[in-house]
JSON list of C-alpha atoms in Angstrom, two decimals:
[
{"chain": "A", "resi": 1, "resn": "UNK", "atom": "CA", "xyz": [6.54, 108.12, 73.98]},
{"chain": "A", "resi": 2, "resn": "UNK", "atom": "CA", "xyz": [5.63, 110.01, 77.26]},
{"chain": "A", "resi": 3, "resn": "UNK", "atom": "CA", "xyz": [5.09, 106.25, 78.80]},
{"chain": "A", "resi": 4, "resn": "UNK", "atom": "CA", "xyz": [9.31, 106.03, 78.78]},
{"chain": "A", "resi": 5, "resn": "UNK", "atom": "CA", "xyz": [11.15, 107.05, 81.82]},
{"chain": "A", "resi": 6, "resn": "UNK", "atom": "CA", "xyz": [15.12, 108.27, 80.64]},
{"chain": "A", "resi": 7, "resn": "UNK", "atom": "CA", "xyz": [17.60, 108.57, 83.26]},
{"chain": "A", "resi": 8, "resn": "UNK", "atom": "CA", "xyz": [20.88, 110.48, 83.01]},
{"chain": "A", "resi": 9, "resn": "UNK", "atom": "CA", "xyz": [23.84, 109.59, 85.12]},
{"chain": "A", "resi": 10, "resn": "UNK", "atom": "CA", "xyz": [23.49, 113.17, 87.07]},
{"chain": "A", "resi": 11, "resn": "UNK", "atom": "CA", "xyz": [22.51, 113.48, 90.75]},
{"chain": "A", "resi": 12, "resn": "UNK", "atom": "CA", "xyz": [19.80, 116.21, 91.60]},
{"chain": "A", "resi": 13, "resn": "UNK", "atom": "CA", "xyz": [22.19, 118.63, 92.95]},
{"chain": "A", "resi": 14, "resn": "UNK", "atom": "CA", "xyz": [24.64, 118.26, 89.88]},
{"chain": "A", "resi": 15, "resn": "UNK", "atom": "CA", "xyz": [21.55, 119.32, 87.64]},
{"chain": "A", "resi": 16, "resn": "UNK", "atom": "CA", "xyz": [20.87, 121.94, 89.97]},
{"chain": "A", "resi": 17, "resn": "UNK", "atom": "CA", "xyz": [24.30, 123.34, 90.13]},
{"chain": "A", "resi": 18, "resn": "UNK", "atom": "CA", "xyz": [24.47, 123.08, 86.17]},
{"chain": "A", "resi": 19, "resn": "UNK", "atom": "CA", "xyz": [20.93, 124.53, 86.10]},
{"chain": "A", "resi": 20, "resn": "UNK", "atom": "CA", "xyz": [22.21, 127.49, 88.27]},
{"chain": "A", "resi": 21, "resn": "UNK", "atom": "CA", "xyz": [25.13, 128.29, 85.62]},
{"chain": "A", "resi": 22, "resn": "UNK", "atom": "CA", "xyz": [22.92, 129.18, 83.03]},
{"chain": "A", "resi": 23, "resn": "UNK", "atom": "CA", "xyz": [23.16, 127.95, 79.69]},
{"chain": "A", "resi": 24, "resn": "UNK", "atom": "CA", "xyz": [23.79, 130.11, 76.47]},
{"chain": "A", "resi": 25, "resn": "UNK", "atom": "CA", "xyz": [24.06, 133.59, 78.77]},
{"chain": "A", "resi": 26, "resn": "UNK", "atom": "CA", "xyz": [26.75, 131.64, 80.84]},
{"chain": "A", "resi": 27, "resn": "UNK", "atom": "CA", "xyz": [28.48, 130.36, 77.29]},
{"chain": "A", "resi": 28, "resn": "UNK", "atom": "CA", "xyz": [28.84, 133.61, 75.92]},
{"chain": "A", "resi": 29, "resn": "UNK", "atom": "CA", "xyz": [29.89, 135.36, 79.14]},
{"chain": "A", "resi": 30, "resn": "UNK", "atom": "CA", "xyz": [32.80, 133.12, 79.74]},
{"chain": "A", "resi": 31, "resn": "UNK", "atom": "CA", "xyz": [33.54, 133.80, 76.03]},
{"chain": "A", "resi": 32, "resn": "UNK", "atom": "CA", "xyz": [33.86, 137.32, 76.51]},
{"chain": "A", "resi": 33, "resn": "UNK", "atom": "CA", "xyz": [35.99, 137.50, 79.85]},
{"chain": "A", "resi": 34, "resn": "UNK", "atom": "CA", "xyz": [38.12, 134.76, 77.96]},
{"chain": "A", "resi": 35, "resn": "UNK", "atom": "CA", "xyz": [38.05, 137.19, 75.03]},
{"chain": "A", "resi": 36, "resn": "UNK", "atom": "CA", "xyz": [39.03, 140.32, 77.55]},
{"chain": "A", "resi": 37, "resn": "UNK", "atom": "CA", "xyz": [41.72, 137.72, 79.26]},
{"chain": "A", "resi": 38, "resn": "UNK", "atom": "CA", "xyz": [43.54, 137.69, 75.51]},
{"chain": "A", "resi": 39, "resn": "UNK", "atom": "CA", "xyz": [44.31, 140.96, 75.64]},
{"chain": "A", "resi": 40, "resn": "UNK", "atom": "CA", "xyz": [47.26, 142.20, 77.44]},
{"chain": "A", "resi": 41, "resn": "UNK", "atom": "CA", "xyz": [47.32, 145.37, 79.02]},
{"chain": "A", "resi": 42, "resn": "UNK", "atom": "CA", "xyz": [49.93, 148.14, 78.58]},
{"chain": "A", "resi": 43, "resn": "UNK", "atom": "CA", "xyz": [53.22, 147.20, 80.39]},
{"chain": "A", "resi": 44, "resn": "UNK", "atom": "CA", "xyz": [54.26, 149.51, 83.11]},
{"chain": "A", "resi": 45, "resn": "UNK", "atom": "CA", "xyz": [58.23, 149.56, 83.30]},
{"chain": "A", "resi": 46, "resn": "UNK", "atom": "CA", "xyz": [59.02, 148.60, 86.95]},
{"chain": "A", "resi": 47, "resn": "UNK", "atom": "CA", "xyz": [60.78, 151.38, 89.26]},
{"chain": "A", "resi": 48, "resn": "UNK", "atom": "CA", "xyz": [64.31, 151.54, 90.22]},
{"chain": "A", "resi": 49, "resn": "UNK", "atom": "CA", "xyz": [64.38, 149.81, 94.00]},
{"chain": "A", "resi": 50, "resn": "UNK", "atom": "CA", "xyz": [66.68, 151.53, 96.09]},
{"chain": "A", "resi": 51, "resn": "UNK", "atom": "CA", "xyz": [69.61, 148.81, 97.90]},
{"chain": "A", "resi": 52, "resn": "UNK", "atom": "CA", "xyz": [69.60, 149.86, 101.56]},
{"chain": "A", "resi": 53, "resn": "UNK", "atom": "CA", "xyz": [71.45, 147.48, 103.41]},
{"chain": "A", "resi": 54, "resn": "UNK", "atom": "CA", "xyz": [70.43, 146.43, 107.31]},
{"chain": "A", "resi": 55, "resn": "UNK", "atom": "CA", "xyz": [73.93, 148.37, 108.32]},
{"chain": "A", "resi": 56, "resn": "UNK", "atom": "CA", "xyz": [72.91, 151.23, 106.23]},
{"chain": "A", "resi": 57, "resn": "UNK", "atom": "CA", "xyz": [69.17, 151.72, 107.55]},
{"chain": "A", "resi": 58, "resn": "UNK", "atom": "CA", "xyz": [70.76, 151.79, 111.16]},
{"chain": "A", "resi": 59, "resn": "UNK", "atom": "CA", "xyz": [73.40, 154.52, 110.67]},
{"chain": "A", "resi": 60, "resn": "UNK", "atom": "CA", "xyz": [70.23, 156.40, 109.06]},
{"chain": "A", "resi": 61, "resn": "UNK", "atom": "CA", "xyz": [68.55, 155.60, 112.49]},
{"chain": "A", "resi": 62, "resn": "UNK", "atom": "CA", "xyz": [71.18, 156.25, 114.68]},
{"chain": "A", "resi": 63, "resn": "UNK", "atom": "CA", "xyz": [71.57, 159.60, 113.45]},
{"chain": "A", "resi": 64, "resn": "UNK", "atom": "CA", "xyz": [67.78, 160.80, 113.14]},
{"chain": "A", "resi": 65, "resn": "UNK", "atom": "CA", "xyz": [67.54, 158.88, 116.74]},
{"chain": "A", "resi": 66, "resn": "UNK", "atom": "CA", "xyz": [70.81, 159.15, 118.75]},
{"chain": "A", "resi": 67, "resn": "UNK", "atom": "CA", "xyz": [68.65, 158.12, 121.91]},
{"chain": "A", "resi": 68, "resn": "UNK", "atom": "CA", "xyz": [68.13, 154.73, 120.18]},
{"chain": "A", "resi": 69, "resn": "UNK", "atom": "CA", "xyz": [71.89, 154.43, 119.23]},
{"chain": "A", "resi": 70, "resn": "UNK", "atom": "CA", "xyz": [73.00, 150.96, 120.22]},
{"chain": "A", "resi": 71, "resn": "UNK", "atom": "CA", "xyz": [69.36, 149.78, 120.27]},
{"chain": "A", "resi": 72, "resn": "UNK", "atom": "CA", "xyz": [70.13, 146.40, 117.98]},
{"chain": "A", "resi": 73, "resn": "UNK", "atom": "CA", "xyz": [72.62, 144.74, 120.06]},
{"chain": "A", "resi": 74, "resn": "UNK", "atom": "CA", "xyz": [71.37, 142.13, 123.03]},
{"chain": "A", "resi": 75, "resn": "UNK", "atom": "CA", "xyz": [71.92, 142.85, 126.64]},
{"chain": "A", "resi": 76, "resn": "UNK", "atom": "CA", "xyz": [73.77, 140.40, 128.19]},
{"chain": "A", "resi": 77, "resn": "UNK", "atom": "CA", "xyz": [71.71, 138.41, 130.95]},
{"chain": "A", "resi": 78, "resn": "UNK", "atom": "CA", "xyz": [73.90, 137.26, 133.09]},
{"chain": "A", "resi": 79, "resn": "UNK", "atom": "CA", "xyz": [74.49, 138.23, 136.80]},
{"chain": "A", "resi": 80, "resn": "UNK", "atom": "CA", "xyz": [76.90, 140.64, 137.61]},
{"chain": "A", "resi": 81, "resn": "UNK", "atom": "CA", "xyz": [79.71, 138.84, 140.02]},
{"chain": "A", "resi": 82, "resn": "UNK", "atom": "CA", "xyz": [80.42, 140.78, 143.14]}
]
């Protein structure tokens, strides 16, 4: 039977790529990260988020900065008429 020549439907780099997976190591390693998947880990309660509003984090800055008091309002580019 060594005079027959079988052919598989596979390109040389798919059989390398599928060579360079392994075989039954690469099975039973995907098994048991599947397997570690599964279990759920222990669920942390989520902390209380504070509300600041945009009006309240600039009185906060405009106090600890008076220099900067004023800072978030545009300058008006026009000319001054004389």
């Amino acid at each position: 039977m060594t005079d027959h020549l079988y052919t598989f439907d596979k390109s040389s780099e798919q059989l390398r790529r599928q060579g360079a997976r392994g075989g039954r190591a690469f099975g039973r390693n995907q098994r048991a990260r599947r397997a570690l998947l599964a279990i759920r880990p222990e669920v942390v309660p989520l902390r209380v988020v504070s509300r600041t509003t945009a009006a309240d984090g600039i009185a906060i800055l405009d106090a600890r900065f008076p220099w900067l008091r004023g800072a978030e309002k545009r300058l008006s580019l026009k000319p001054a008429s004389h």
